[in-house]
mmCIF file of C-alpha atoms in Angstrom:
data_model
loop_
_atom_site.group_PDB
_atom_site.id
_atom_site.type_symbol
_atom_site.label_atom_id
_atom_site.label_comp_id
_atom_site.label_asym_id
_atom_site.label_seq_id
_atom_site.Cartn_x
_atom_site.Cartn_y
_atom_site.Cartn_z
ATOM 1 C CA ARG A 1 76.028 165.191 -69.156
ATOM 2 C CA ARG A 2 73.300 164.011 -66.698
ATOM 3 C CA SER A 3 69.597 163.841 -68.374
ATOM 4 C CA THR A 4 67.171 165.042 -66.111
ATOM 5 C CA ARG A 5 64.003 163.919 -68.491
ATOM 6 C CA GLY A 6 62.885 161.572 -66.067
ATOM 7 C CA ALA A 7 63.653 163.536 -63.084
ATOM 8 C CA SER A 8 61.377 166.328 -64.674
ATOM 9 C CA LEU A 9 58.328 163.990 -65.374
ATOM 10 C CA LEU A 10 58.549 162.532 -61.764
ATOM 11 C CA VAL A 11 58.282 166.594 -60.523
ATOM 12 C CA LYS A 12 55.231 166.862 -62.304
ATOM 13 C CA MET A 13 53.373 164.183 -59.985
ATOM 14 C CA SER A 14 53.850 166.085 -56.944
ATOM 15 C CA GLY A 15 56.125 168.953 -55.293
ATOM 16 C CA LYS A 16 58.279 166.247 -53.457
ATOM 17 C CA SER A 17 58.599 163.765 -56.399
ATOM 18 C CA ARG A 18 62.505 164.548 -57.073
ATOM 19 C CA ARG A 19 63.326 162.634 -53.668
ATOM 20 C CA TRP A 20 62.987 159.396 -55.597
ATOM 21 C CA CYS A 21 65.737 160.483 -57.950
ATOM 22 C CA ASP A 22 67.624 162.329 -55.145
ATOM 23 C CA GLU A 23 70.443 159.964 -53.169
ATOM 24 C CA THR A 24 70.656 162.059 -50.024
ATOM 25 C CA VAL A 25 66.778 161.593 -49.310
ATOM 26 C CA VAL A 26 66.151 157.784 -48.158
ATOM 27 C CA SER A 27 63.081 158.741 -45.512
ATOM 28 C CA SER A 28 60.548 161.521 -44.705
ATOM 29 C CA SER A 29 59.230 161.562 -41.169
ATOM 30 C CA ARG A 30 60.329 158.057 -40.917
ATOM 31 C CA GLU A 31 60.352 156.986 -37.142
ATOM 32 C CA PRO A 32 63.904 155.728 -36.332
ATOM 33 C CA MET A 33 64.991 152.574 -37.094
ATOM 34 C CA HIS A 34 65.091 149.677 -33.874
ATOM 35 C CA ALA A 35 65.495 146.283 -33.082
ATOM 36 C CA PRO A 36 62.392 143.937 -33.523
ATOM 37 C CA LEU A 37 59.774 145.527 -30.446
ATOM 38 C CA HIS A 38 55.769 143.522 -29.673
ATOM 39 C CA CYS A 39 53.550 144.938 -27.824
ATOM 40 C CA TRP A 40 52.836 142.154 -24.870
ATOM 41 C CA GLU A 41 49.990 142.164 -22.565
ATOM 42 C CA THR A 42 52.314 140.830 -19.507
ATOM 43 C CA ALA A 43 55.669 139.760 -18.733
ATOM 44 C CA ALA A 44 54.807 136.399 -18.565
ATOM 45 C CA GLN A 45 53.178 136.524 -21.600
ATOM 46 C CA ALA A 46 56.663 137.871 -23.358
ATOM 47 C CA LEU A 47 58.551 135.141 -21.501
ATOM 48 C CA GLY A 48 56.640 132.720 -22.547
ATOM 49 C CA SER A 49 56.124 133.383 -26.363
ATOM 50 C CA PRO A 50 58.225 131.705 -29.078
ATOM 51 C CA LEU A 51 60.852 134.144 -31.135
ATOM 52 C CA THR A 52 58.602 135.614 -33.763
ATOM 53 C CA LEU A 53 58.594 138.802 -35.665
ATOM 54 C CA ARG A 54 54.893 138.491 -36.399
ATOM 55 C CA PRO A 55 53.290 140.735 -34.023
ATOM 56 C CA PRO A 56 51.731 138.837 -30.881
ATOM 57 C CA THR A 57 47.560 138.949 -30.208
ATOM 58 C CA SER A 58 47.069 141.955 -27.994
ATOM 59 C CA ARG A 59 44.538 144.748 -27.452
ATOM 60 C CA TRP A 60 47.121 147.169 -28.690
ATOM 61 C CA VAL A 61 48.045 145.310 -32.133
ATOM 62 C CA MET A 62 45.821 145.725 -35.204
ATOM 63 C CA ARG A 63 46.652 143.975 -38.202
ATOM 64 C CA LEU A 64 45.913 145.453 -41.464
ATOM 65 C CA THR A 65 47.159 142.170 -43.518
ATOM 66 C CA PRO A 66 46.538 139.840 -44.591
ATOM 67 C CA ALA A 67 43.354 141.218 -46.465
ATOM 68 C CA GLU A 68 41.964 142.583 -49.757
ATOM 69 C CA TRP A 69 43.042 146.162 -50.359
ATOM 70 C CA ALA A 70 42.020 148.133 -53.251
ATOM 71 C CA PHE A 71 44.675 148.628 -56.123
ATOM 72 C CA SER A 72 45.736 150.023 -59.221
ATOM 73 C CA LEU A 73 48.624 149.704 -61.344
ATOM 74 C CA VAL A 74 50.236 152.215 -64.110
ATOM 75 C CA GLU A 75 52.723 151.713 -66.346
ATOM 76 C CA HIS A 76 54.181 155.129 -66.251
ATOM 77 C CA VAL A 77 55.062 157.564 -63.659
ATOM 78 C CA HIS A 78 53.282 160.495 -64.640
ATOM 79 C CA GLU A 79 50.230 158.225 -65.139
ATOM 80 C CA ALA A 80 49.778 157.546 -61.352
ATOM 81 C CA PRO A 81 46.584 158.689 -59.352
ATOM 82 C CA ARG A 82 46.667 161.837 -57.677
ATOM 83 C CA LEU A 83 44.738 162.474 -54.501
ATOM 84 C CA PRO A 84 41.931 165.178 -55.013
ATOM 85 C CA ASP A 85 41.798 168.227 -53.620
ATOM 86 C CA GLY A 86 39.520 170.169 -50.979
ATOM 87 C CA ALA A 87 37.516 168.122 -48.392
ATOM 88 C CA ALA A 88 37.244 165.162 -50.760
ATOM 89 C CA ARG A 89 41.081 164.525 -49.839
ATOM 90 C CA ALA A 90 40.377 163.008 -46.431
ATOM 91 C CA ARG A 91 38.359 160.268 -48.365
ATOM 92 C CA GLY A 92 41.699 159.429 -50.050
ATOM 93 C CA PHE A 93 42.019 158.096 -54.044
ATOM 94 C CA ASP A 94 39.104 157.591 -55.767
ATOM 95 C CA ALA A 95 39.492 154.057 -56.091
ATOM 96 C CA ALA A 96 35.859 152.537 -57.084
ATOM 97 C CA ASP A 97 37.030 151.329 -60.341
ATOM 98 C CA TRP A 98 40.321 149.618 -58.587
ATOM 99 C CA SER A 99 40.890 146.377 -58.884
ATOM 100 C CA ALA A 100 41.873 143.954 -55.402
ATOM 101 C CA ILE A 101 44.879 142.440 -54.183
ATOM 102 C CA ARG A 102 45.855 140.347 -51.217
ATOM 103 C CA VAL A 103 48.172 142.106 -49.394
ATOM 104 C CA PRO A 104 51.216 140.825 -48.573
ATOM 105 C CA CYS A 105 52.414 140.175 -51.792
ATOM 106 C CA SER A 106 54.548 141.277 -54.698
ATOM 107 C CA TRP A 107 52.088 142.695 -57.185
ATOM 108 C CA GLU A 108 53.703 140.631 -60.014
ATOM 109 C CA THR A 109 52.707 137.406 -57.982
ATOM 110 C CA ALA A 110 49.442 138.371 -58.321
ATOM 111 C CA GLY A 111 49.025 139.119 -61.910
ATOM 112 C CA PHE A 112 49.850 142.685 -62.372
ATOM 113 C CA GLY A 113 52.722 143.904 -64.355
ATOM 114 C CA ARG A 114 55.616 141.427 -64.564
ATOM 115 C CA PRO A 115 58.683 140.320 -62.941
ATOM 116 C CA ILE A 116 62.173 141.095 -64.316
ATOM 117 C CA TYR A 117 65.448 138.772 -63.742
ATOM 118 C CA THR A 118 68.603 140.459 -64.001
ATOM 119 C CA ASN A 119 72.089 139.396 -63.314
ATOM 120 C CA THR A 120 74.288 142.319 -64.494
ATOM 121 C CA VAL A 121 72.325 144.405 -66.487
ATOM 122 C CA TYR A 122 69.810 147.056 -65.011
ATOM 123 C CA PRO A 123 66.647 146.744 -66.152
ATOM 124 C CA PHE A 124 66.342 150.499 -66.924
ATOM 125 C CA PRO A 125 68.730 152.804 -68.481
ATOM 126 C CA VAL A 126 72.147 154.014 -66.334
ATOM 127 C CA ASP A 127 71.810 157.339 -65.494
ATOM 128 C CA PRO A 128 72.550 157.576 -61.708
ATOM 129 C CA PRO A 129 70.449 158.809 -59.608
ATOM 130 C CA ASN A 130 67.956 159.468 -61.970
ATOM 131 C CA VAL A 131 65.487 156.679 -63.282
ATOM 132 C CA PRO A 132 63.213 156.779 -66.287
ATOM 133 C CA ALA A 133 59.491 157.821 -65.584
ATOM 134 C CA GLU A 134 58.457 155.690 -68.876
ATOM 135 C CA GLY A 135 58.030 152.240 -68.472
ATOM 136 C CA ASN A 136 58.324 152.667 -64.395
ATOM 137 C CA ALA A 137 55.596 151.335 -62.905
ATOM 138 C CA VAL A 138 53.289 152.852 -60.012
ATOM 139 C CA GLY A 139 51.270 150.624 -57.602
ATOM 140 C CA THR A 140 48.773 152.491 -55.284
ATOM 141 C CA TYR A 141 46.734 150.516 -52.323
ATOM 142 C CA GLN A 142 43.900 151.750 -50.359
ATOM 143 C CA THR A 143 41.989 150.250 -47.159
ATOM 144 C CA SER A 144 40.472 151.727 -44.160
ATOM 145 C CA PHE A 145 40.507 150.892 -40.633
ATOM 146 C CA SER A 146 38.871 151.796 -37.059
ATOM 147 C CA LEU A 147 40.723 152.394 -34.002
ATOM 148 C CA PRO A 148 39.559 150.626 -30.635
ATOM 149 C CA GLY A 149 38.226 153.371 -28.181
ATOM 150 C CA ALA A 150 40.746 152.134 -25.560
ATOM 151 C CA TRP A 151 43.453 153.833 -27.654
ATOM 152 C CA ALA A 152 42.956 157.028 -26.838
ATOM 153 C CA GLY A 153 45.486 159.476 -25.555
ATOM 154 C CA ARG A 154 47.707 156.814 -26.502
ATOM 155 C CA ARG A 155 50.364 157.289 -29.227
ATOM 156 C CA THR A 156 49.579 155.318 -32.522
ATOM 157 C CA LEU A 157 52.260 153.802 -34.970
ATOM 158 C CA LEU A 158 52.131 152.156 -38.568
ATOM 159 C CA ARG A 159 54.310 149.661 -39.705
ATOM 160 C CA PHE A 160 55.535 148.150 -42.944
ATOM 161 C CA ASP A 161 57.492 145.105 -42.501
ATOM 162 C CA GLY A 162 58.545 145.538 -46.253
ATOM 163 C CA VAL A 163 57.719 147.313 -49.074
ATOM 164 C CA ASP A 164 59.594 146.904 -52.280
ATOM 165 C CA GLY A 165 60.143 150.618 -53.818
ATOM 166 C CA ALA A 166 59.750 153.796 -52.957
ATOM 167 C CA VAL A 167 57.280 154.409 -51.001
ATOM 168 C CA THR A 168 54.867 157.333 -49.909
ATOM 169 C CA VAL A 169 52.126 156.714 -47.461
ATOM 170 C CA TRP A 170 48.946 158.802 -46.571
ATOM 171 C CA LEU A 171 46.176 158.736 -43.918
ATOM 172 C CA ASN A 172 42.876 160.577 -44.404
ATOM 173 C CA GLY A 173 45.181 162.446 -47.335
ATOM 174 C CA ARG A 174 47.478 163.512 -45.164
ATOM 175 C CA GLU A 175 50.862 162.288 -45.952
ATOM 176 C CA VAL A 176 52.519 161.040 -42.940
ATOM 177 C CA GLY A 177 55.917 159.300 -44.562
ATOM 178 C CA TYR A 178 57.942 158.134 -47.231
ATOM 179 C CA SER A 179 60.974 155.260 -47.067
ATOM 180 C CA GLN A 180 63.048 153.246 -49.700
ATOM 181 C CA ASP A 181 64.608 150.199 -47.401
ATOM 182 C CA GLY A 182 62.269 147.869 -49.485
ATOM 183 C CA LYS A 183 63.511 144.740 -47.023
ATOM 184 C CA LEU A 184 63.490 146.406 -43.884
ATOM 185 C CA PRO A 185 60.591 147.392 -41.667
ATOM 186 C CA PHE A 186 59.606 150.891 -41.116
ATOM 187 C CA GLU A 187 57.008 153.313 -39.226
ATOM 188 C CA PHE A 188 55.160 156.260 -39.201
ATOM 189 C CA ASP A 189 53.629 157.898 -36.090
ATOM 190 C CA VAL A 190 50.323 158.574 -37.103
ATOM 191 C CA THR A 191 48.789 159.741 -33.856
ATOM 192 C CA ASP A 192 48.173 163.474 -35.261
ATOM 193 C CA ALA A 193 46.764 162.048 -38.367
ATOM 194 C CA CYS A 194 44.345 160.107 -36.883
ATOM 195 C CA ALA A 195 43.099 162.650 -34.398
ATOM 196 C CA ALA A 196 42.730 164.953 -37.558
ATOM 197 C CA GLY A 197 40.453 162.542 -39.399
ATOM 198 C CA GLU A 198 36.916 161.884 -39.067
ATOM 199 C CA ALA A 199 35.551 159.582 -36.459
ATOM 200 C CA GLY A 200 34.859 155.767 -37.359
ATOM 201 C CA ARG A 201 36.889 155.035 -40.201
ATOM 202 C CA HIS A 202 40.056 156.138 -41.212
ATOM 203 C CA THR A 203 41.711 155.669 -44.891
ATOM 204 C CA LEU A 204 45.172 154.324 -45.606
ATOM 205 C CA SER A 205 46.656 155.360 -48.833
ATOM 206 C CA VAL A 206 49.923 153.790 -50.420
ATOM 207 C CA GLN A 207 51.898 154.865 -53.399
ATOM 208 C CA VAL A 208 54.837 152.818 -54.403
ATOM 209 C CA VAL A 209 57.140 153.646 -57.320
ATOM 210 C CA ARG A 210 58.797 150.428 -58.503
ATOM 211 C CA PHE A 211 62.273 152.146 -59.504
ATOM 212 C CA SER A 212 63.943 154.644 -57.355
ATOM 213 C CA ASP A 213 67.913 155.999 -57.060
ATOM 214 C CA ALA A 214 67.688 153.303 -54.730
ATOM 215 C CA SER A 215 67.429 150.785 -57.202
ATOM 216 C CA TYR A 216 70.952 151.151 -58.331
ATOM 217 C CA LEU A 217 71.979 149.701 -54.518
ATOM 218 C CA GLU A 218 70.321 146.749 -55.399
ATOM 219 C CA ASP A 219 70.988 145.135 -58.590
ATOM 220 C CA GLN A 220 72.145 141.569 -58.189
ATOM 221 C CA ASP A 221 71.470 138.004 -59.513
ATOM 222 C CA GLN A 222 68.184 138.381 -58.400
ATOM 223 C CA TRP A 223 64.010 138.607 -59.562
ATOM 224 C CA TRP A 224 62.551 142.243 -59.076
ATOM 225 C CA LEU A 225 59.136 142.453 -57.587
ATOM 226 C CA SER A 226 57.345 145.037 -56.195
ATOM 227 C CA GLY A 227 55.016 146.620 -53.758
ATOM 228 C CA ILE A 228 53.916 145.407 -50.232
ATOM 229 C CA HIS A 229 55.369 142.214 -49.940
ATOM 230 C CA ARG A 230 55.371 141.919 -45.711
ATOM 231 C CA ASP A 231 52.272 142.404 -43.239
ATOM 232 C CA VAL A 232 51.159 146.079 -42.419
ATOM 233 C CA VAL A 233 50.229 146.499 -38.622
ATOM 234 C CA VAL A 234 49.061 149.947 -36.585
ATOM 235 C CA TYR A 235 49.982 149.682 -32.976
ATOM 236 C CA SER A 236 49.232 151.545 -29.665
ATOM 237 C CA LYS A 237 52.109 152.381 -27.061
ATOM 238 C CA PRO A 238 51.653 154.830 -24.179
ATOM 239 C CA ARG A 239 52.247 158.130 -24.553
ATOM 240 C CA ALA A 240 54.399 158.751 -21.039
ATOM 241 C CA ALA A 241 56.904 156.218 -21.255
ATOM 242 C CA ALA A 242 57.544 152.946 -23.697
ATOM 243 C CA ILE A 243 60.479 150.989 -24.738
ATOM 244 C CA ALA A 244 61.824 152.672 -28.051
ATOM 245 C CA ASP A 245 64.888 150.401 -28.861
ATOM 246 C CA PHE A 246 67.639 147.894 -26.829
ATOM 247 C CA TYR A 247 70.716 146.685 -27.788
ATOM 248 C CA ALA A 248 72.887 144.292 -25.878
ATOM 249 C CA THR A 249 76.895 145.116 -25.132
ATOM 250 C CA THR A 250 79.584 142.509 -24.288
ATOM 251 C CA SER A 251 82.639 142.413 -22.384
ATOM 252 C CA LEU A 252 85.066 140.037 -21.439
ATOM 253 C CA VAL A 253 85.488 138.406 -17.840
ATOM 254 C CA GLU A 254 88.593 139.733 -15.758
ATOM 255 C CA GLY A 255 91.236 137.259 -16.306
ATOM 256 C CA GLY A 256 90.216 135.504 -19.460
ATOM 257 C CA GLY A 257 89.239 131.794 -19.418
ATOM 258 C CA GLY A 258 87.189 132.492 -22.504
ATOM 259 C CA GLY A 259 84.179 133.607 -20.212
ATOM 260 C CA GLY A 260 82.103 136.470 -20.836
ATOM 261 C CA ALA A 261 79.454 138.768 -19.067
ATOM 262 C CA GLU A 262 77.124 139.798 -21.263
ATOM 263 C CA SER A 263 74.682 143.093 -20.324
ATOM 264 C CA CYS A 264 71.461 144.624 -21.685
ATOM 265 C CA ARG A 265 70.466 148.514 -22.280
ATOM 266 C CA LEU A 266 67.376 149.615 -22.876
ATOM 267 C CA THR A 267 66.632 153.064 -24.087
#
């Protein structure tokens, strides 16, 4: 018989918390995954720049890292901070007494919690898809930013290049999405959330549950580390049209001979 004790404690934290123990849910409101894209100012800049995953310097890209963010770590899921109700929610969590952490980094490497090394044994009781609430650390981050005036009327997207754990993201107290793919970049369209927020500063809140149902797929000869371990950026795209993805296809040249013809399609 499957135990539901851990899942029931997760539910107490918020109405959507069962998704951390639901193998059919890996994301919510997340943009479709795509090939790495950059916001180049000109074609010459794109063609003349080295291939890299880091975003270029551009008026359409705002890097939120590296930087110090407010940070809170609790040992158990049911101890995690909650957003306030009413008008105060738009200001995010009350982080007045929180610590500071340099982002990006795994929180264990910054002195919060402890890293776990495993080879063949899971670091929690095996009861898929459930994970325990006790001993399942939750890290909560918060920072703020202001958008340039030139971004008005355009789409605004928020990208995380890598977060280990089950991640919920709020902007100005409004949930903008959820994701579990720890080693893949993921994005949320935050255009409406930014427009609905107060003029000036926008508050970005991120909550990471260390273990989830996805943890059952990632146990191997490894260190278990947690949190925002790669860069976070906000960037802007035109509303009317912009490249969303691209891929290359190849086909053999008629007659063989080992040669090939390549084609590229943009979508």
